[in-house]
C-alpha cells in the first residue's frame, strides 16, 4: 500500500469513527428520539466534514484498497449506484451514495437523518401533496406541487424528516455525484415511504403486494419482447386489477416507444372502470417522461450552465418556477441562457426540435416565456 493510500484510508477511518461517535453522543444527550435526529445528524456531518474533509474518491479508494466494511444493508443499487455503508450500529448508519445518472423519484422517507453533498452538484426540490381522492392507504390522487428548488454544491447539508414533513426529489448533475447520508436504521415510521408522481399521484412503492409486483414485471417483459396481443392483454388486466396496478401498467406502456401507442386506449379502459382517473394518470406519465428525458440528456450536454437547465427541467414543470430557479442559480441572462441551451440541444441531436416553435416540444415546454400561450 502506498503512502497516499494509507493516508486516504486513515482519513476516511478517522472521519467515520469521529463523526459516528459525536452523533451517538449528541443523540443520547437528546434521549435518542427520532424527532431530534435530523438536526443532530446535520450538525455532526457538517462538523465532521469541516474537521476531516472526505470526498467520493476517498471512499472509493477506501473500499478498493480493502477496507473492512461494516454490515451492508443493501447490496443492490436501488438507492445509490452503488451505496456504500461506512458505519452501522443497528441504531443509525452512515452511507456514501454514488449517482452516475439519476434523478430520485419524488419521495418521502420512513426514517430520519441528514444528507450532505460530497461531490458534484444536485438540484434539490421540495414538494407538498394535497389529497383529493384516496382509493386506499397505498394509492391516492391529488395535487403534487413543487414549493421550492435549490442548487446544492459540495458541502451543502440538509435534514431529512420522516413522512410528509419532507417530500422531495434530488437530480444529480455530476458524473458521479456523491452524497453522504446519516439515517436511522430500518423503517421507523408507520407511514409508507410514498412515491409521488407530479402533478397528481401518490402511491406506496413497496413490493409487499406480490401479485401486483409480478403482474407489472410480466407486463414489462411483454412490452420489451414486442409480444403480440398486448392491447387485449392490457384491456383484460385493467378490467380485473386494482387502480394502483392499472396506473403502474399505464406507466410501463408510456416508457416504451412502441407500446406508448396504447396509452390512450389504456387511459380509456381505466376511466371506464374508475371515472375521473384518466386525466391524473395521463398528467403523471407525461410529466415523468419529460423529467426522465431531461435526466437522460445529461449524458449528451456537457456545458455546466446547460446541465443546470436540464436539472431544472428534470425537477420542475411550471415555467415560472423553472425561470425563477435559473435566474437565482445561473449568472447568465435567462432568455440568452435558454436560447443557447436550445441551440446546443438541437446541434447535438439530442432532440428533434421544431425550428420555428421550439417550445412546442414536450421536453422544452417549461422553458417557454412566462405567460406565453
mmCIF file of C-alpha atoms in Angstrom, residues 148-331:
data_model
loop_
_atom_site.group_PDB
_atom_site.id
_atom_site.type_symbol
_atom_site.label_atom_id
_atom_site.label_comp_id
_atom_site.label_asym_id
_atom_site.label_seq_id
_atom_site.Cartn_x
_atom_site.Cartn_y
_atom_site.Cartn_z
ATOM 1 C CA UNK A 148 -39.044 25.383 -3.829
ATOM 2 C CA UNK A 149 -35.868 24.278 -5.567
ATOM 3 C CA UNK A 150 -32.197 24.977 -4.902
ATOM 4 C CA UNK A 151 -28.851 24.084 -6.442
ATOM 5 C CA UNK A 152 -26.687 22.234 -3.934
ATOM 6 C CA UNK A 153 -22.906 22.421 -4.200
ATOM 7 C CA UNK A 154 -20.242 20.429 -2.362
ATOM 8 C CA UNK A 155 -20.615 20.869 1.386
ATOM 9 C CA UNK A 156 -24.341 21.615 1.422
ATOM 10 C CA UNK A 157 -26.121 19.780 4.257
ATOM 11 C CA UNK A 158 -29.871 19.104 4.577
ATOM 12 C CA UNK A 159 -32.013 17.494 7.244
ATOM 13 C CA UNK A 160 -34.249 14.514 6.380
ATOM 14 C CA UNK A 161 -37.549 14.328 8.268
ATOM 15 C CA UNK A 162 -39.698 11.230 8.052
ATOM 16 C CA UNK A 163 -43.145 11.172 6.481
ATOM 17 C CA UNK A 164 -44.777 14.159 4.755
ATOM 18 C CA UNK A 165 -42.559 16.649 6.582
ATOM 19 C CA UNK A 166 -40.066 16.186 3.727
ATOM 20 C CA UNK A 167 -41.350 15.297 0.275
ATOM 21 C CA UNK A 168 -38.508 15.924 -2.157
ATOM 22 C CA UNK A 169 -36.523 14.917 -5.209
ATOM 23 C CA UNK A 170 -32.810 15.195 -5.973
ATOM 24 C CA UNK A 171 -31.492 15.488 -9.530
ATOM 25 C CA UNK A 172 -27.781 14.701 -9.633
ATOM 26 C CA UNK A 173 -25.785 16.726 -12.171
ATOM 27 C CA UNK A 174 -22.299 15.337 -11.532
ATOM 28 C CA UNK A 175 -20.999 12.123 -13.050
ATOM 29 C CA UNK A 176 -20.699 10.846 -10.480
ATOM 30 C CA UNK A 177 -22.336 12.878 -7.757
ATOM 31 C CA UNK A 178 -21.783 11.558 -4.241
ATOM 32 C CA UNK A 179 -23.930 12.191 -1.186
ATOM 33 C CA UNK A 180 -23.239 11.275 2.427
ATOM 34 C CA UNK A 181 -26.319 10.223 4.404
ATOM 35 C CA UNK A 182 -26.738 9.726 8.146
ATOM 36 C CA UNK A 183 -30.002 7.929 8.880
ATOM 37 C CA UNK A 184 -31.800 5.910 11.497
ATOM 38 C CA UNK A 185 -31.751 2.182 10.761
ATOM 39 C CA UNK A 186 -34.723 0.304 9.427
ATOM 40 C CA UNK A 187 -38.135 1.713 8.595
ATOM 41 C CA UNK A 188 -39.071 3.570 11.778
ATOM 42 C CA UNK A 189 -42.233 5.318 10.580
ATOM 43 C CA UNK A 190 -45.644 3.591 10.403
ATOM 44 C CA UNK A 191 -46.373 5.753 7.338
ATOM 45 C CA UNK A 192 -45.364 4.221 3.979
ATOM 46 C CA UNK A 193 -42.422 5.758 2.159
ATOM 47 C CA UNK A 194 -44.692 7.201 -0.518
ATOM 48 C CA UNK A 195 -43.510 7.925 -4.040
ATOM 49 C CA UNK A 196 -45.159 10.875 -5.782
ATOM 50 C CA UNK A 197 -45.753 11.436 -9.485
ATOM 51 C CA UNK A 198 -46.307 15.132 -10.161
ATOM 52 C CA UNK A 199 -48.705 16.630 -10.641
ATOM 53 C CA UNK A 200 -51.307 14.119 -9.459
ATOM 54 C CA UNK A 201 -50.378 10.728 -7.932
ATOM 55 C CA UNK A 202 -49.111 9.400 -4.586
ATOM 56 C CA UNK A 203 -48.518 5.692 -4.048
ATOM 57 C CA UNK A 204 -46.753 3.225 -1.801
ATOM 58 C CA UNK A 205 -43.900 1.803 -3.945
ATOM 59 C CA UNK A 206 -43.164 -1.168 -1.677
ATOM 60 C CA UNK A 207 -43.104 -4.641 -3.194
ATOM 61 C CA UNK A 208 -45.254 -6.190 -0.454
ATOM 62 C CA UNK A 209 -48.134 -6.944 -2.839
ATOM 63 C CA UNK A 210 -46.694 -9.987 -4.582
ATOM 64 C CA UNK A 211 -49.384 -10.214 -7.272
ATOM 65 C CA UNK A 212 -49.048 -6.553 -8.235
ATOM 66 C CA UNK A 213 -45.265 -6.774 -8.362
ATOM 67 C CA UNK A 214 -45.202 -9.860 -10.558
ATOM 68 C CA UNK A 215 -48.020 -8.511 -12.749
ATOM 69 C CA UNK A 216 -46.127 -5.319 -13.537
ATOM 70 C CA UNK A 217 -42.892 -7.229 -14.119
ATOM 71 C CA UNK A 218 -44.614 -9.549 -16.585
ATOM 72 C CA UNK A 219 -46.275 -6.651 -18.414
ATOM 73 C CA UNK A 220 -42.848 -5.038 -18.698
ATOM 74 C CA UNK A 221 -41.490 -8.268 -20.159
ATOM 75 C CA UNK A 222 -44.328 -8.437 -22.716
ATOM 76 C CA UNK A 223 -43.691 -4.824 -23.723
ATOM 77 C CA UNK A 224 -39.953 -5.301 -24.133
ATOM 78 C CA UNK A 225 -40.364 -8.517 -26.100
ATOM 79 C CA UNK A 226 -42.846 -6.974 -28.524
ATOM 80 C CA UNK A 227 -45.445 -9.595 -27.695
ATOM 81 C CA UNK A 228 -48.475 -9.830 -29.958
ATOM 82 C CA UNK A 229 -51.889 -9.294 -28.434
ATOM 83 C CA UNK A 230 -50.567 -6.745 -25.925
ATOM 84 C CA UNK A 231 -53.614 -4.494 -26.265
ATOM 85 C CA UNK A 232 -56.020 -7.299 -25.460
ATOM 86 C CA UNK A 233 -53.862 -8.412 -22.517
ATOM 87 C CA UNK A 234 -53.793 -4.908 -21.051
ATOM 88 C CA UNK A 235 -57.536 -4.382 -21.584
ATOM 89 C CA UNK A 236 -58.325 -7.666 -19.822
ATOM 90 C CA UNK A 237 -55.912 -6.852 -16.992
ATOM 91 C CA UNK A 238 -57.343 -3.377 -16.349
ATOM 92 C CA UNK A 239 -60.842 -4.889 -16.253
ATOM 93 C CA UNK A 240 -59.910 -7.021 -13.228
ATOM 94 C CA UNK A 241 -56.943 -5.400 -11.412
ATOM 95 C CA UNK A 242 -56.961 -2.620 -8.812
ATOM 96 C CA UNK A 243 -56.421 1.050 -9.673
ATOM 97 C CA UNK A 244 -52.873 1.035 -8.281
ATOM 98 C CA UNK A 245 -51.846 -1.751 -10.665
ATOM 99 C CA UNK A 246 -53.630 -0.053 -13.563
ATOM 100 C CA UNK A 247 -51.597 3.125 -13.097
ATOM 101 C CA UNK A 248 -48.341 1.171 -12.998
ATOM 102 C CA UNK A 249 -49.325 -0.628 -16.212
ATOM 103 C CA UNK A 250 -50.095 2.677 -17.952
ATOM 104 C CA UNK A 251 -46.739 3.932 -16.734
ATOM 105 C CA UNK A 252 -44.956 0.904 -18.223
ATOM 106 C CA UNK A 253 -46.682 1.472 -21.580
ATOM 107 C CA UNK A 254 -45.683 5.144 -21.613
ATOM 108 C CA UNK A 255 -41.998 4.325 -21.091
ATOM 109 C CA UNK A 256 -41.659 2.253 -24.271
ATOM 110 C CA UNK A 257 -41.839 3.998 -27.666
ATOM 111 C CA UNK A 258 -43.698 1.177 -29.407
ATOM 112 C CA UNK A 259 -46.074 0.391 -26.521
ATOM 113 C CA UNK A 260 -46.840 4.078 -25.883
ATOM 114 C CA UNK A 261 -49.347 3.969 -28.746
ATOM 115 C CA UNK A 262 -51.576 2.010 -26.333
ATOM 116 C CA UNK A 263 -51.510 4.655 -23.581
ATOM 117 C CA UNK A 264 -54.602 6.483 -24.871
ATOM 118 C CA UNK A 265 -56.588 3.232 -25.007
ATOM 119 C CA UNK A 266 -55.355 2.175 -21.551
ATOM 120 C CA UNK A 267 -56.431 5.538 -20.129
ATOM 121 C CA UNK A 268 -59.863 4.978 -21.632
ATOM 122 C CA UNK A 269 -60.169 1.496 -20.132
ATOM 123 C CA UNK A 270 -59.089 2.896 -16.763
ATOM 124 C CA UNK A 271 -61.567 5.778 -16.994
ATOM 125 C CA UNK A 272 -64.401 3.352 -17.732
ATOM 126 C CA UNK A 273 -63.517 1.381 -14.605
ATOM 127 C CA UNK A 274 -62.723 4.312 -12.264
ATOM 128 C CA UNK A 275 -64.313 7.542 -13.578
ATOM 129 C CA UNK A 276 -62.004 10.531 -13.175
ATOM 130 C CA UNK A 277 -58.622 8.767 -13.269
ATOM 131 C CA UNK A 278 -57.686 9.243 -16.942
ATOM 132 C CA UNK A 279 -56.656 12.882 -16.520
ATOM 133 C CA UNK A 280 -54.483 12.335 -13.414
ATOM 134 C CA UNK A 281 -52.912 9.196 -14.913
ATOM 135 C CA UNK A 282 -52.123 10.962 -18.182
ATOM 136 C CA UNK A 283 -50.716 14.067 -16.498
ATOM 137 C CA UNK A 284 -48.471 11.973 -14.252
ATOM 138 C CA UNK A 285 -46.975 9.801 -17.000
ATOM 139 C CA UNK A 286 -46.453 12.805 -19.313
ATOM 140 C CA UNK A 287 -44.580 14.714 -16.603
ATOM 141 C CA UNK A 288 -42.458 11.664 -15.778
ATOM 142 C CA UNK A 289 -41.476 11.239 -19.441
ATOM 143 C CA UNK A 290 -40.348 14.859 -19.543
ATOM 144 C CA UNK A 291 -38.333 14.523 -16.339
ATOM 145 C CA UNK A 292 -36.684 11.240 -17.380
ATOM 146 C CA UNK A 293 -35.874 12.704 -20.794
ATOM 147 C CA UNK A 294 -34.079 15.636 -19.179
ATOM 148 C CA UNK A 295 -32.014 13.322 -16.963
ATOM 149 C CA UNK A 296 -31.124 11.148 -19.957
ATOM 150 C CA UNK A 297 -29.841 14.189 -21.860
ATOM 151 C CA UNK A 298 -27.286 14.850 -19.128
ATOM 152 C CA UNK A 299 -25.063 12.352 -20.969
ATOM 153 C CA UNK A 300 -25.245 14.486 -24.138
ATOM 154 C CA UNK A 301 -24.907 18.018 -22.741
ATOM 155 C CA UNK A 302 -21.610 18.975 -21.085
ATOM 156 C CA UNK A 303 -21.729 22.776 -20.677
ATOM 157 C CA UNK A 304 -22.232 23.380 -16.919
ATOM 158 C CA UNK A 305 -24.950 26.038 -17.186
ATOM 159 C CA UNK A 306 -26.869 23.931 -19.684
ATOM 160 C CA UNK A 307 -26.715 20.980 -17.285
ATOM 161 C CA UNK A 308 -28.333 23.206 -14.661
ATOM 162 C CA UNK A 309 -31.123 23.905 -17.172
ATOM 163 C CA UNK A 310 -31.582 20.145 -17.585
ATOM 164 C CA UNK A 311 -31.678 19.776 -13.807
ATOM 165 C CA UNK A 312 -34.466 22.347 -13.639
ATOM 166 C CA UNK A 313 -36.401 20.558 -16.397
ATOM 167 C CA UNK A 314 -35.985 17.246 -14.575
ATOM 168 C CA UNK A 315 -37.344 18.706 -11.332
ATOM 169 C CA UNK A 316 -39.937 21.337 -12.233
ATOM 170 C CA UNK A 317 -42.921 21.724 -14.556
ATOM 171 C CA UNK A 318 -44.111 25.316 -14.159
ATOM 172 C CA UNK A 319 -42.354 27.859 -16.453
ATOM 173 C CA UNK A 320 -42.359 30.490 -13.707
ATOM 174 C CA UNK A 321 -40.596 28.116 -11.303
ATOM 175 C CA UNK A 322 -38.070 26.971 -13.918
ATOM 176 C CA UNK A 323 -37.165 30.527 -14.874
ATOM 177 C CA UNK A 324 -37.044 31.653 -11.254
ATOM 178 C CA UNK A 325 -34.639 28.826 -10.451
ATOM 179 C CA UNK A 326 -32.393 29.720 -13.414
ATOM 180 C CA UNK A 327 -32.374 33.416 -12.511
ATOM 181 C CA UNK A 328 -31.273 32.514 -8.985
ATOM 182 C CA UNK A 329 -28.588 29.961 -9.791
ATOM 183 C CA UNK A 330 -27.103 30.880 -13.200
ATOM 184 C CA UNK A 331 -25.288 34.159 -13.795
#
